[in-house]
Coordinates of C-alpha atoms in Angstrom, one line a residue:
Chain A
M1 CA 0.0 0.0 0.0
K2 CA 2.8 2.4 0.8
D3 CA 4.4 1.9 -2.6
A4 CA 1.1 2.5 -4.3
K5 CA 0.8 5.8 -2.6
M6 CA 4.2 6.9 -3.9
Y7 CA 3.0 6.4 -7.5
I8 CA 3.3 9.6 -9.5
P9 CA -0.2 10.4 -10.7
S10 CA -0.8 10.9 -14.4
Y11 CA -2.9 13.2 -16.4
D12 CA -5.4 10.3 -16.9
D13 CA -5.6 10.0 -13.1
M14 CA -6.6 13.6 -12.9
L15 CA -9.3 13.1 -15.6
A16 CA -10.6 10.1 -13.7
A17 CA -10.5 12.1 -10.4
H18 CA -12.6 14.9 -12.0
E19 CA -15.3 12.4 -13.1
R20 CA -15.3 10.8 -9.7
I21 CA -15.6 14.0 -7.7
K22 CA -17.8 16.1 -9.9
P23 CA -21.0 15.1 -8.0
H24 CA -19.4 16.1 -4.7
I25 CA -17.7 19.4 -5.4
R26 CA -18.6 22.7 -7.0
R27 CA -17.3 24.1 -10.3
T28 CA -16.2 27.3 -8.7
P29 CA -16.5 30.7 -10.5
V30 CA -13.6 32.9 -11.6
R31 CA -13.6 36.5 -10.3
V32 CA -12.0 39.5 -11.9
S33 CA -11.5 43.1 -10.7
D34 CA -10.7 46.0 -13.0
Y35 CA -9.2 47.7 -9.9
L36 CA -6.8 44.9 -9.1
N37 CA -5.9 44.6 -12.8
G38 CA -5.0 48.3 -12.8
L39 CA -3.1 48.0 -9.6
S40 CA -1.0 45.0 -10.8
G41 CA -0.6 45.9 -14.4
A42 CA -1.7 42.3 -15.2
Q43 CA -5.0 40.6 -16.1
L44 CA -5.8 38.6 -13.0
F45 CA -8.3 35.7 -12.9
F46 CA -9.1 34.5 -9.4
K47 CA -10.5 30.9 -9.2
C48 CA -12.6 31.0 -6.1
E49 CA -12.0 27.6 -4.3
N50 CA -13.1 29.3 -1.1
F51 CA -16.6 28.8 -2.6
Q52 CA -16.4 25.0 -2.2
E53 CA -18.9 24.0 0.5
P54 CA -16.2 23.3 3.1
G55 CA -14.4 26.4 2.0
A56 CA -11.2 25.1 0.3
F57 CA -9.8 23.4 -2.8
K58 CA -8.8 20.5 -0.6
V59 CA -12.3 19.0 -1.0
R60 CA -11.1 17.9 -4.4
G61 CA -8.2 15.7 -3.3
A62 CA -10.1 14.5 -0.3
S63 CA -13.2 13.5 -2.3
N64 CA -11.0 11.7 -4.8
A65 CA -9.4 9.6 -2.0
V66 CA -12.7 9.0 -0.1
F67 CA -14.8 8.0 -3.1
G68 CA -12.0 5.9 -4.5
L69 CA -11.9 3.6 -1.5
D70 CA -13.1 0.0 -1.8
E71 CA -16.0 -1.0 0.5
A72 CA -13.8 -2.9 3.0
Q73 CA -11.5 0.0 3.6
A74 CA -14.3 2.5 3.5
A75 CA -15.9 0.8 6.5
K76 CA -12.8 1.6 8.6
G77 CA -12.8 5.2 7.3
V78 CA -10.0 7.6 6.8
A79 CA -7.4 9.4 8.9
T80 CA -5.1 12.3 8.4
H81 CA -3.1 15.2 9.9
S82 CA -3.6 18.7 8.7
S83 CA -3.2 22.3 9.6
G84 CA -6.9 22.7 9.0
N85 CA -8.5 22.7 5.6
H86 CA -7.5 19.2 4.6
A87 CA -9.0 18.0 7.9
S88 CA -12.3 19.9 7.2
C89 CA -12.5 18.7 3.6
L90 CA -11.7 15.1 4.4
S91 CA -14.3 15.1 7.2
Y92 CA -16.8 16.6 4.7
A93 CA -16.1 14.0 2.0
A94 CA -16.2 11.2 4.6
M95 CA -19.6 12.6 5.8
L96 CA -20.9 12.6 2.3
R97 CA -19.9 8.9 1.9
G98 CA -21.0 8.1 5.5
I99 CA -17.7 6.8 6.8
P100 CA -15.5 7.7 9.8
C101 CA -12.8 10.3 9.7
N102 CA -10.1 10.9 12.4
V103 CA -7.9 13.9 12.2
V104 CA -4.8 15.2 14.0
M105 CA -4.7 19.0 14.2
P106 CA -2.3 21.5 15.8
R107 CA -3.9 22.9 19.0
T108 CA -3.1 26.4 17.5
A109 CA -5.2 25.9 14.4
P110 CA -7.9 28.6 14.0
Q111 CA -11.1 27.9 16.0
A112 CA -13.1 28.3 12.8
K113 CA -11.3 25.3 11.2
K114 CA -11.8 23.1 14.3
D115 CA -15.5 24.0 14.3
T116 CA -15.8 23.1 10.7
V117 CA -14.2 19.6 11.2
R118 CA -16.5 18.9 14.0
R119 CA -19.6 20.1 12.1
Y120 CA -18.7 17.5 9.4
G121 CA -18.4 14.7 12.0
G122 CA -14.6 14.6 12.0
V123 CA -13.0 13.4 15.3
I124 CA -10.1 15.7 16.3
T125 CA -6.9 14.7 18.3
E126 CA -4.8 17.8 19.0
C127 CA -1.0 17.9 18.7
E128 CA 1.7 20.6 19.1
P129 CA 2.2 22.9 16.1
S130 CA 5.3 21.1 14.8
T131 CA 5.9 18.5 12.2
T132 CA 7.4 16.1 14.7
S133 CA 4.5 16.2 17.1
R134 CA 2.0 16.0 14.3
E135 CA 3.6 12.8 12.9
E136 CA 4.0 11.1 16.3
T137 CA 0.4 11.8 17.3
F138 CA -0.9 10.7 14.0
A139 CA 0.8 7.3 14.2
K140 CA -1.0 6.6 17.4
V141 CA -4.4 7.6 16.0
Q142 CA -4.0 5.6 12.9
A143 CA -2.9 2.5 14.7
A144 CA -6.0 2.7 16.9
T145 CA -8.6 3.3 14.2
G146 CA -7.3 1.5 11.0
G147 CA -8.4 4.5 8.9
D148 CA -6.8 4.8 5.5
F149 CA -4.2 7.5 5.7
V150 CA -5.0 10.3 3.3
H151 CA -2.0 12.6 3.5
P152 CA -2.9 16.2 3.0
Y153 CA -0.7 16.5 -0.1
N154 CA 1.9 13.7 -0.5
D155 CA -0.7 11.2 -1.9
P156 CA -1.2 10.6 -5.6
R157 CA -5.0 10.5 -5.1
V158 CA -4.9 13.9 -3.5
I159 CA -2.6 15.5 -6.1
A160 CA -4.8 14.1 -8.9
G161 CA -7.8 15.6 -7.2
Q162 CA -6.2 19.0 -6.7
G163 CA -5.3 19.0 -10.4
T164 CA -8.9 19.2 -11.4
C165 CA -9.0 22.9 -10.3
A166 CA -6.5 23.9 -13.0
K167 CA -8.5 21.9 -15.5
E168 CA -11.6 23.9 -14.8
L169 CA -9.6 27.2 -14.7
V170 CA -8.2 26.5 -18.2
E171 CA -11.7 25.7 -19.4
Q172 CA -13.0 28.9 -17.9
V173 CA -10.2 31.3 -19.0
D174 CA -8.4 31.3 -22.4
G175 CA -4.7 32.0 -23.0
L176 CA -3.3 32.1 -19.4
D177 CA 0.4 32.9 -19.4
M178 CA 0.8 31.6 -15.9
V179 CA -1.1 30.2 -12.9
V180 CA 0.0 31.3 -9.4
A181 CA -0.9 29.3 -6.3
P182 CA 0.3 29.3 -2.7
I183 CA 2.8 26.6 -1.7
G184 CA 2.9 24.8 1.6
G185 CA 3.3 21.1 1.3
G186 CA 2.8 21.5 -2.5
G187 CA -0.4 19.6 -3.1
M188 CA -2.2 22.3 -5.1
I189 CA 1.0 23.3 -7.0
S190 CA 1.7 19.7 -7.9
G191 CA -1.9 19.1 -9.1
T192 CA -1.6 22.3 -11.2
C193 CA 1.7 21.2 -12.7
L194 CA 0.2 17.7 -13.4
T195 CA -2.7 19.2 -15.3
L196 CA -1.0 22.1 -17.1
A197 CA 2.0 20.0 -18.3
T198 CA -0.4 18.2 -20.6
L199 CA -3.4 20.5 -21.0
A200 CA -1.6 23.9 -21.4
P201 CA 2.2 23.3 -21.4
E202 CA 2.8 26.9 -22.5
T203 CA 1.2 28.1 -19.2
Q204 CA 3.9 28.6 -16.4
V205 CA 3.2 27.4 -12.9
I206 CA 4.4 29.9 -10.2
A207 CA 4.4 29.2 -6.5
A208 CA 3.9 31.9 -3.8
E209 CA 5.2 31.4 -0.2
P210 CA 5.4 33.4 3.0
E211 CA 8.9 34.8 3.6
T212 CA 8.8 33.5 7.2
A213 CA 8.0 29.9 6.0
D214 CA 10.0 29.8 2.8
D215 CA 11.3 26.2 2.9
A216 CA 9.9 25.5 -0.6
Y217 CA 11.7 28.6 -1.9
R218 CA 14.9 27.4 -0.4
S219 CA 14.4 23.8 -1.5
F220 CA 13.7 25.1 -5.1
K221 CA 17.0 27.1 -5.1
A222 CA 19.0 24.4 -3.5
G223 CA 17.7 21.5 -5.7
H224 CA 16.7 19.3 -2.8
I225 CA 14.0 19.3 -0.1
I226 CA 14.7 21.5 2.9
A227 CA 12.2 21.1 5.7
D228 CA 11.7 23.3 8.8
D229 CA 10.2 21.8 11.9
A230 CA 7.9 24.7 13.0
P231 CA 7.9 27.8 10.8
K232 CA 5.5 30.6 11.7
S233 CA 3.3 32.7 9.4
I234 CA -0.1 34.2 9.4
A235 CA -0.6 32.0 6.3
D236 CA -1.4 29.0 8.6
G237 CA -2.1 26.7 5.7
L238 CA 1.4 26.9 4.4
L239 CA 3.5 25.8 7.3
V240 CA 4.2 22.2 6.2
P241 CA 7.2 20.9 4.2
L242 CA 7.5 19.5 0.7
K243 CA 7.6 15.7 0.5
D244 CA 8.9 13.3 -2.2
L245 CA 5.8 13.4 -4.5
T246 CA 5.3 17.1 -4.4
W247 CA 9.0 17.7 -4.7
H248 CA 8.8 15.7 -8.0
F249 CA 6.4 18.3 -9.4
V250 CA 8.0 21.3 -7.8
S251 CA 11.5 20.5 -9.0
N252 CA 10.4 19.5 -12.6
N253 CA 7.5 21.8 -13.4
V254 CA 7.5 25.0 -11.4
S255 CA 8.9 28.0 -13.2
E256 CA 9.5 30.3 -10.2
I257 CA 8.8 30.7 -6.5
F258 CA 8.2 34.1 -5.0
T259 CA 7.9 35.1 -1.3
A260 CA 6.0 37.8 0.5
S261 CA 6.3 39.3 4.0
E262 CA 3.6 39.0 6.7
T263 CA 2.6 42.6 6.1
E264 CA 2.4 42.2 2.4
I265 CA 0.2 39.1 2.8
V266 CA -2.2 41.0 5.1
D267 CA -2.3 44.0 2.7
A268 CA -3.1 41.6 -0.2
M269 CA -5.8 39.9 1.9
K270 CA -7.5 43.2 2.6
L271 CA -7.4 44.1 -1.1
I272 CA -9.0 40.8 -2.0
W273 CA -11.8 41.3 0.5
K274 CA -12.3 44.9 -0.6
H275 CA -12.2 44.7 -4.3
L276 CA -13.1 41.0 -5.1
R277 CA -15.6 41.1 -2.2
V278 CA -14.7 37.5 -1.3
V279 CA -13.5 36.1 2.1
A280 CA -10.1 34.7 1.5
E281 CA -7.6 33.2 4.0
P282 CA -4.2 34.7 4.6
S283 CA -2.7 31.6 2.7
S284 CA -4.9 32.5 -0.3
S285 CA -3.6 36.0 -0.3
V286 CA 0.1 35.2 -0.8
P287 CA -0.1 35.0 -4.6
L288 CA -1.5 38.5 -5.0
A289 CA 1.1 39.8 -2.5
C290 CA 3.8 38.3 -4.6
I291 CA 2.3 39.7 -7.8
L292 CA 2.1 43.2 -6.4
K293 CA 5.7 42.8 -5.2
N294 CA 7.1 41.8 -8.6
P295 CA 5.2 43.9 -11.1
E296 CA 8.0 43.6 -13.8
F297 CA 7.5 39.8 -13.8
F298 CA 3.7 39.9 -14.2
A299 CA 3.1 43.0 -16.2
G300 CA 0.9 42.5 -19.2
K301 CA 0.4 38.8 -18.5
R302 CA -2.8 36.8 -18.2
V303 CA -2.5 35.3 -14.7
G304 CA -4.7 32.7 -13.1
I305 CA -4.7 32.8 -9.3
I306 CA -6.1 30.1 -7.0
I307 CA -8.0 31.5 -4.0
T308 CA -7.4 28.3 -2.1
G309 CA -9.6 28.8 0.9
G310 CA -11.9 31.1 2.9
N311 CA -12.1 29.7 6.4
V312 CA -11.2 32.7 8.6
D313 CA -11.9 33.5 12.2
L314 CA -14.1 36.6 11.6
D315 CA -13.6 37.7 15.2
K316 CA -9.8 37.9 14.7
L317 CA -9.0 39.7 11.5
P318 CA -5.3 40.5 11.1
W319 CA -5.7 44.2 10.2
I320 CA -7.9 45.1 13.1
Chain B
M1 CA -38.9 65.8 -18.9
K2 CA -40.5 65.4 -15.5
D3 CA -43.5 63.6 -16.9
A4 CA -41.3 61.3 -18.9
K5 CA -39.5 60.3 -15.7
M6 CA -42.8 59.4 -14.0
Y7 CA -43.6 56.9 -16.8
I8 CA -44.1 53.4 -15.4
P9 CA -41.4 51.2 -17.1
S10 CA -42.5 48.1 -19.0
Y11 CA -41.1 44.7 -19.4
D12 CA -39.8 45.7 -22.9
D13 CA -38.0 48.6 -21.2
M14 CA -36.3 46.1 -19.0
L15 CA -35.3 44.0 -22.0
A16 CA -34.0 47.0 -23.8
A17 CA -32.1 48.0 -20.6
H18 CA -30.4 44.6 -20.5
E19 CA -29.2 44.9 -24.1
R20 CA -27.9 48.4 -23.4
I21 CA -26.0 47.6 -20.2
K22 CA -24.7 44.1 -20.9
P23 CA -21.3 45.4 -22.2
H24 CA -20.9 47.5 -19.0
I25 CA -22.0 45.2 -16.2
R26 CA -21.2 41.6 -15.0
R27 CA -23.6 38.7 -15.2
T28 CA -23.0 37.9 -11.5
P29 CA -22.9 34.3 -10.2
V30 CA -25.4 32.6 -7.9
R31 CA -23.9 31.2 -4.7
V32 CA -25.4 28.4 -2.6
S33 CA -24.5 27.0 0.8
D34 CA -25.6 23.6 2.1
Y35 CA -25.0 24.9 5.6
L36 CA -27.4 27.9 5.2
N37 CA -30.0 25.7 3.5
G38 CA -29.9 23.4 6.5
L39 CA -30.1 26.4 8.9
S40 CA -33.1 27.9 7.1
G41 CA -34.9 24.8 6.0
A42 CA -35.2 26.4 2.5
Q43 CA -33.2 26.2 -0.7
L44 CA -31.4 29.5 -0.9
F45 CA -29.9 31.0 -4.1
F46 CA -27.8 34.1 -3.5
K47 CA -27.4 36.4 -6.6
C48 CA -24.0 38.1 -5.9
E49 CA -24.5 41.7 -7.1
N50 CA -21.7 42.6 -4.7
F51 CA -19.5 41.2 -7.5
Q52 CA -20.3 44.0 -9.9
E53 CA -17.1 46.1 -10.4
P54 CA -18.4 49.0 -8.3
G55 CA -19.8 46.5 -5.8
A56 CA -23.5 46.9 -6.1
F57 CA -26.6 46.1 -8.3
K58 CA -27.1 49.8 -8.7
V59 CA -24.6 49.8 -11.6
R60 CA -27.5 48.3 -13.6
G61 CA -29.9 51.2 -13.3
A62 CA -27.1 53.7 -13.4
S63 CA -25.7 52.3 -16.6
N64 CA -29.1 52.2 -18.2
A65 CA -29.6 55.9 -17.5
V66 CA -26.1 57.0 -18.5
F67 CA -25.8 55.0 -21.7
G68 CA -29.4 56.0 -22.7
L69 CA -28.6 59.8 -22.7
D70 CA -28.4 61.7 -26.0
E71 CA -25.1 63.3 -26.8
A72 CA -26.3 66.9 -25.8
Q73 CA -27.4 65.8 -22.4
A74 CA -24.4 63.5 -21.9
A75 CA -22.1 66.5 -22.4
K76 CA -23.6 68.1 -19.2
G77 CA -23.3 64.8 -17.4
V78 CA -25.5 63.3 -14.6
A79 CA -26.3 64.3 -11.0
T80 CA -27.8 62.5 -8.1
H81 CA -28.2 62.1 -4.4
S82 CA -27.6 58.7 -2.7
S83 CA -26.8 57.1 0.5
G84 CA -23.8 55.5 -1.2
N85 CA -24.0 52.8 -3.8
H86 CA -26.1 54.6 -6.4
A87 CA -23.5 57.4 -6.2
S88 CA -20.6 55.0 -6.7
C89 CA -22.4 53.2 -9.5
L90 CA -23.5 56.4 -11.3
S91 CA -19.9 57.7 -11.1
Y92 CA -18.6 54.4 -12.4
A93 CA -21.1 54.4 -15.4
A94 CA -20.3 58.1 -16.1
M95 CA -16.6 57.3 -16.0
L96 CA -17.1 54.5 -18.5
R97 CA -18.9 56.9 -20.9
G98 CA -16.5 59.7 -20.1
I99 CA -19.1 62.3 -18.8
P100 CA -19.3 64.3 -15.5
C101 CA -21.1 63.0 -12.4
N102 CA -22.1 65.2 -9.4
V103 CA -23.4 63.5 -6.3
V104 CA -24.9 64.6 -3.0
M105 CA -24.1 62.2 -0.1
P106 CA -24.8 62.3 3.6
R107 CA -21.7 63.2 5.5
T108 CA -22.3 60.1 7.6
A109 CA -22.0 57.7 4.7
P110 CA -19.3 55.0 5.1
Q111 CA -15.8 56.2 4.1
A112 CA -15.4 53.2 1.8
K113 CA -18.4 54.4 -0.3
K114 CA -17.0 58.0 -0.5
D115 CA -13.6 56.6 -1.6
T116 CA -15.3 54.6 -4.3
V117 CA -17.2 57.6 -5.7
R118 CA -14.0 59.6 -5.9
R119 CA -12.0 56.8 -7.4
Y120 CA -14.5 56.8 -10.3
G121 CA -14.3 60.5 -10.7
G122 CA -17.5 61.5 -9.1
V123 CA -17.6 64.9 -7.4
I124 CA -19.2 64.8 -3.9
T125 CA -21.2 67.5 -2.1
E126 CA -22.0 66.5 1.4
C127 CA -25.4 67.0 3.2
E128 CA -26.9 66.1 6.6
P129 CA -28.3 62.5 6.9
S130 CA -31.9 63.4 6.4
T131 CA -34.2 63.4 3.4
T132 CA -34.9 67.1 3.8
S133 CA -31.2 68.2 3.8
R134 CA -30.4 65.8 0.9
E135 CA -33.1 67.2 -1.3
E136 CA -32.3 70.8 -0.6
T137 CA -28.6 70.4 -1.2
F138 CA -29.2 68.5 -4.4
A139 CA -31.4 71.2 -5.9
K140 CA -28.5 73.6 -5.6
V141 CA -26.0 71.2 -7.1
Q142 CA -28.2 70.4 -10.0
A143 CA -29.0 74.0 -10.8
A144 CA -25.3 74.7 -10.9
T145 CA -24.2 71.8 -13.2
G146 CA -27.2 71.1 -15.5
G147 CA -26.5 67.4 -15.0
D148 CA -29.4 65.0 -15.8
F149 CA -31.0 63.9 -12.5
V150 CA -30.7 60.2 -12.2
H151 CA -32.8 59.5 -9.0
P152 CA -31.4 56.5 -7.1
Y153 CA -34.7 54.6 -7.5
N154 CA -37.7 56.8 -8.5
D155 CA -36.7 56.8 -12.2
P156 CA -38.1 54.4 -14.9
R157 CA -34.6 54.0 -16.4
V158 CA -33.2 53.0 -13.1
I159 CA -36.1 50.6 -12.3
A160 CA -35.8 49.0 -15.7
G161 CA -32.1 48.6 -15.2
Q162 CA -32.5 47.0 -11.8
G163 CA -35.0 44.6 -13.2
T164 CA -32.3 43.0 -15.3
C165 CA -30.9 41.3 -12.2
A166 CA -34.1 39.2 -11.7
K167 CA -34.0 38.3 -15.4
E168 CA -30.6 36.8 -15.0
L169 CA -31.5 35.1 -11.7
V170 CA -34.5 33.4 -13.4
E171 CA -32.2 32.3 -16.2
Q172 CA -29.7 30.9 -13.7
V173 CA -32.1 29.1 -11.3
D174 CA -35.2 27.1 -12.2
G175 CA -38.5 27.1 -10.3
L176 CA -38.0 29.8 -7.8
D177 CA -41.0 30.1 -5.4
M178 CA -40.0 33.6 -4.4
V179 CA -37.3 36.3 -4.6
V180 CA -36.4 38.2 -1.5
A181 CA -34.6 41.6 -1.7
P182 CA -33.9 44.4 0.7
I183 CA -36.2 47.5 0.5
G184 CA -35.1 51.1 1.0
G185 CA -36.5 53.4 -1.7
G186 CA -37.7 50.3 -3.5
G187 CA -35.7 50.4 -6.8
M188 CA -34.5 46.8 -6.7
I189 CA -37.8 45.5 -5.4
S190 CA -39.6 47.4 -8.2
G191 CA -37.3 46.1 -10.9
T192 CA -37.8 42.6 -9.6
C193 CA -41.6 43.0 -9.7
L194 CA -41.4 44.5 -13.2
T195 CA -39.5 41.5 -14.5
L196 CA -41.1 38.7 -12.6
A197 CA -44.7 39.8 -13.3
T198 CA -44.1 38.9 -16.9
L199 CA -41.2 36.4 -16.8
A200 CA -42.2 34.3 -13.8
P201 CA -45.6 35.5 -12.5
E202 CA -45.8 32.5 -10.1
T203 CA -42.7 33.7 -8.3
Q204 CA -43.5 35.9 -5.3
V205 CA -41.6 39.0 -4.5
I206 CA -40.8 39.5 -0.8
A207 CA -39.2 42.7 0.6
A208 CA -36.9 42.7 3.7
E209 CA -36.5 45.8 5.8
P210 CA -34.7 46.9 9.0
E211 CA -37.2 47.2 12.0
T212 CA -35.7 50.6 12.8
A213 CA -36.3 51.9 9.3
D214 CA -39.6 50.2 8.5
D215 CA -41.4 52.9 6.6
A216 CA -42.0 50.5 3.6
Y217 CA -43.5 47.9 5.9
R218 CA -45.8 50.5 7.4
S219 CA -46.7 51.9 4.0
F220 CA -47.5 48.4 2.8
K221 CA -49.8 47.8 5.7
A222 CA -51.4 51.2 5.6
G223 CA -52.0 51.3 1.8
H224 CA -50.2 54.6 1.2
I225 CA -46.7 56.0 1.4
I226 CA -45.4 56.7 4.9
A227 CA -42.0 58.5 4.8
D228 CA -39.7 59.0 7.8
D229 CA -37.2 61.9 7.6
A230 CA -34.1 60.4 9.2
P231 CA -34.5 56.7 10.2
K232 CA -31.4 55.0 11.6
S233 CA -30.1 51.5 10.9
I234 CA -26.8 49.7 10.3
A235 CA -28.3 48.9 6.9
D236 CA -27.2 52.3 5.6
G237 CA -28.5 51.6 2.1
L238 CA -32.1 51.3 3.2
L239 CA -32.8 54.6 4.9
V240 CA -34.7 56.4 2.1
P241 CA -38.5 56.4 1.6
L242 CA -40.7 55.0 -1.1
K243 CA -41.7 57.3 -4.0
D244 CA -44.6 57.2 -6.4
L245 CA -43.0 54.9 -9.0
T246 CA -41.7 52.4 -6.5
W247 CA -44.9 52.6 -4.5
H248 CA -46.7 51.6 -7.7
F249 CA -44.7 48.3 -7.8
V250 CA -44.7 47.7 -4.1
S251 CA -48.4 48.2 -3.7
N252 CA -49.3 46.1 -6.7
N253 CA -46.8 43.4 -6.9
V254 CA -45.1 42.7 -3.5
S255 CA -46.5 39.7 -1.6
E256 CA -45.1 40.4 1.8
I257 CA -42.7 42.7 3.7
F258 CA -40.7 41.3 6.7
T259 CA -38.5 43.2 9.1
A260 CA -35.5 42.3 11.2
S261 CA -33.7 43.9 14.2
E262 CA -30.3 45.4 14.0
T263 CA -28.8 42.3 15.9
E264 CA -30.5 39.9 13.5
I265 CA -29.1 41.8 10.6
V266 CA -25.5 41.6 12.0
D267 CA -25.9 37.9 12.8
A268 CA -27.1 37.3 9.2
M269 CA -24.2 39.3 7.8
K270 CA -21.7 37.2 9.7
L271 CA -23.4 34.0 8.5
I272 CA -23.1 35.2 4.9
W273 CA -19.4 36.1 5.3
K274 CA -18.6 32.8 7.1
H275 CA -20.6 30.3 5.0
L276 CA -20.9 32.0 1.5
R277 CA -17.5 33.5 1.9
V278 CA -18.6 36.7 0.3
V279 CA -18.3 40.3 1.6
A280 CA -21.9 41.6 1.9
E281 CA -23.1 44.9 3.3
P282 CA -25.5 45.1 6.2
S283 CA -28.3 46.1 3.8
S284 CA -27.7 42.9 1.8
S285 CA -28.0 40.8 4.9
V286 CA -31.6 41.8 5.8
P287 CA -33.2 39.2 3.6
L288 CA -31.4 36.3 5.2
A289 CA -32.2 37.8 8.7
C290 CA -35.9 37.9 7.7
I291 CA -35.8 34.3 6.3
L292 CA -34.2 32.9 9.5
K293 CA -36.7 34.8 11.6
N294 CA -39.7 33.4 9.7
P295 CA -38.9 29.8 9.0
E296 CA -42.5 28.7 8.7
F297 CA -43.0 31.1 5.8
F298 CA -39.9 30.0 3.8
A299 CA -39.6 26.3 4.8
G300 CA -39.2 24.0 1.8
K301 CA -39.3 26.9 -0.7
R302 CA -36.8 27.7 -3.5
V303 CA -35.8 31.2 -2.6
G304 CA -33.7 33.7 -4.6
I305 CA -31.9 36.3 -2.6
I306 CA -30.3 39.5 -4.0
I307 CA -26.9 40.2 -2.3
T308 CA -27.3 43.8 -3.2
G309 CA -23.8 45.2 -2.4
G310 CA -20.5 44.6 -0.8
N311 CA -19.0 48.0 0.0
V312 CA -18.1 47.7 3.6
D313 CA -15.6 49.6 5.7
L314 CA -13.3 46.6 6.6
D315 CA -11.9 48.5 9.6
K316 CA -15.3 48.9 11.3
L317 CA -17.1 45.6 11.2
P318 CA -20.3 45.6 13.3
W319 CA -19.5 42.4 15.2
I320 CA -16.1 43.5 16.4

């Protein structure tokens, strides 16, 4: 089973994933803003994955894993560790199929994300906010439940599922010069690479990362995975390291990685709320922050941007 | 000219308006939330007019007026008074056509709305937050500029333009039992009545109003227009009274008017931000507040809701 999970997903896996998950996800709309186009000097197309029912693109990969299980494994359910949205989305998909879901979450994850997991029937075990603690706690939970481990990103089923987002984006918007997505563990970026390498090989894939959690950027420059144990950023969805499968796509298919400071991320978040009038997470705001910071790179380009999620604690907004 | 403006717009006027304004507005998407459906017991379809470029449905009526002007009048531009979004949207439409726009706004209007008017080249003259002061100040401004008066709602061009929103909604969602929209002066409600009376006469039109600015509710029950001079509500777009044209539609075509308290409006606003993940104004949150308050009326129904606008001062959120 472990080897099967290290299989590099193919374009056909992504197509199969899209057919499998279509009844369970939304085909999210693309938003544009003349104001943000003027501000950036580019043509920006925001794919609103925050409009998925559980509020994040991760419902794509999670649904692909959950609805691909055979009946015997489905009876034991699924299990995972996640900084938040993967947990919510796996719980949601498991709820739709009517199977158990156990999740290990950092105790510091936003309350809104914990509430969402519980609303969907997920059972939470809390850990410390470090990779080490997360992996130790998870091993115990999985041993106790027998749930199928659906890794938040280093799983071919998950990467194939995330790739369906770029497929829809290319169907919705013609002639994209590039697609920019945030990078944490690299699941969305890997799925985007997987899809665009076949469907639109002329479209560059650009990753956007917080300066204070820039392990993917440093990995990309060094040519091998560099993992930090407990980086800190307001972009709480982007604090996990690359793994072998996502490194495969990042090292082979990503054109560039840009980084943005915490202040730049918050400024971009507020611009998205004000001018797109959508509720986007800090993690989802890193691409716009990077675009506004590097106007010479993006000027005149048609740029797709993945708004990855919108699960925010509305009582604790970073600019107030 | 005055008589022409008191003409009751027809369904064909609405169709002509849609053809005229299509190049200048967005066909906004419809959002759904399984969570809010569960909470309300109804099937809710939210038409996101907050996604218009200037952030409100009022760009429809404003564009219809601006792009319908002959060249001689267009040279003198347009003028209006507005609690906010009509001013922004008229400025925006005038900017697109390249003609002047003068607006009278209450000094208490949200800073975000004033900023938007100025960004679109509108020239603001401030007045006190009362109907009396607004009308006096406007008379002076209009006399000085010769701009064509585009009333925020009591104008057949504006009502025909607003009616295009319900046309799109009916094209996007089948079998609506009712459409609920907020009511202030009654422009959106009148346009909705105009369109649905012909296109979907089986669909009821329901108006939603703040308890603390319930002049439309009291007018509806009394059978004649009751106007308050300076009502107060967090729903700052709904503080103006009905006028003869909008009263025509309200008295003939509206099935029911519900009201909600300030607390109920804020609670509904937060639910929309959290579960639809869109930025909606307090005014836009009154319909959901009324639906949640009257579950027996809406249970099991397919309900269209107009999210009328999303211009909010993000530094002053009502729940923080």
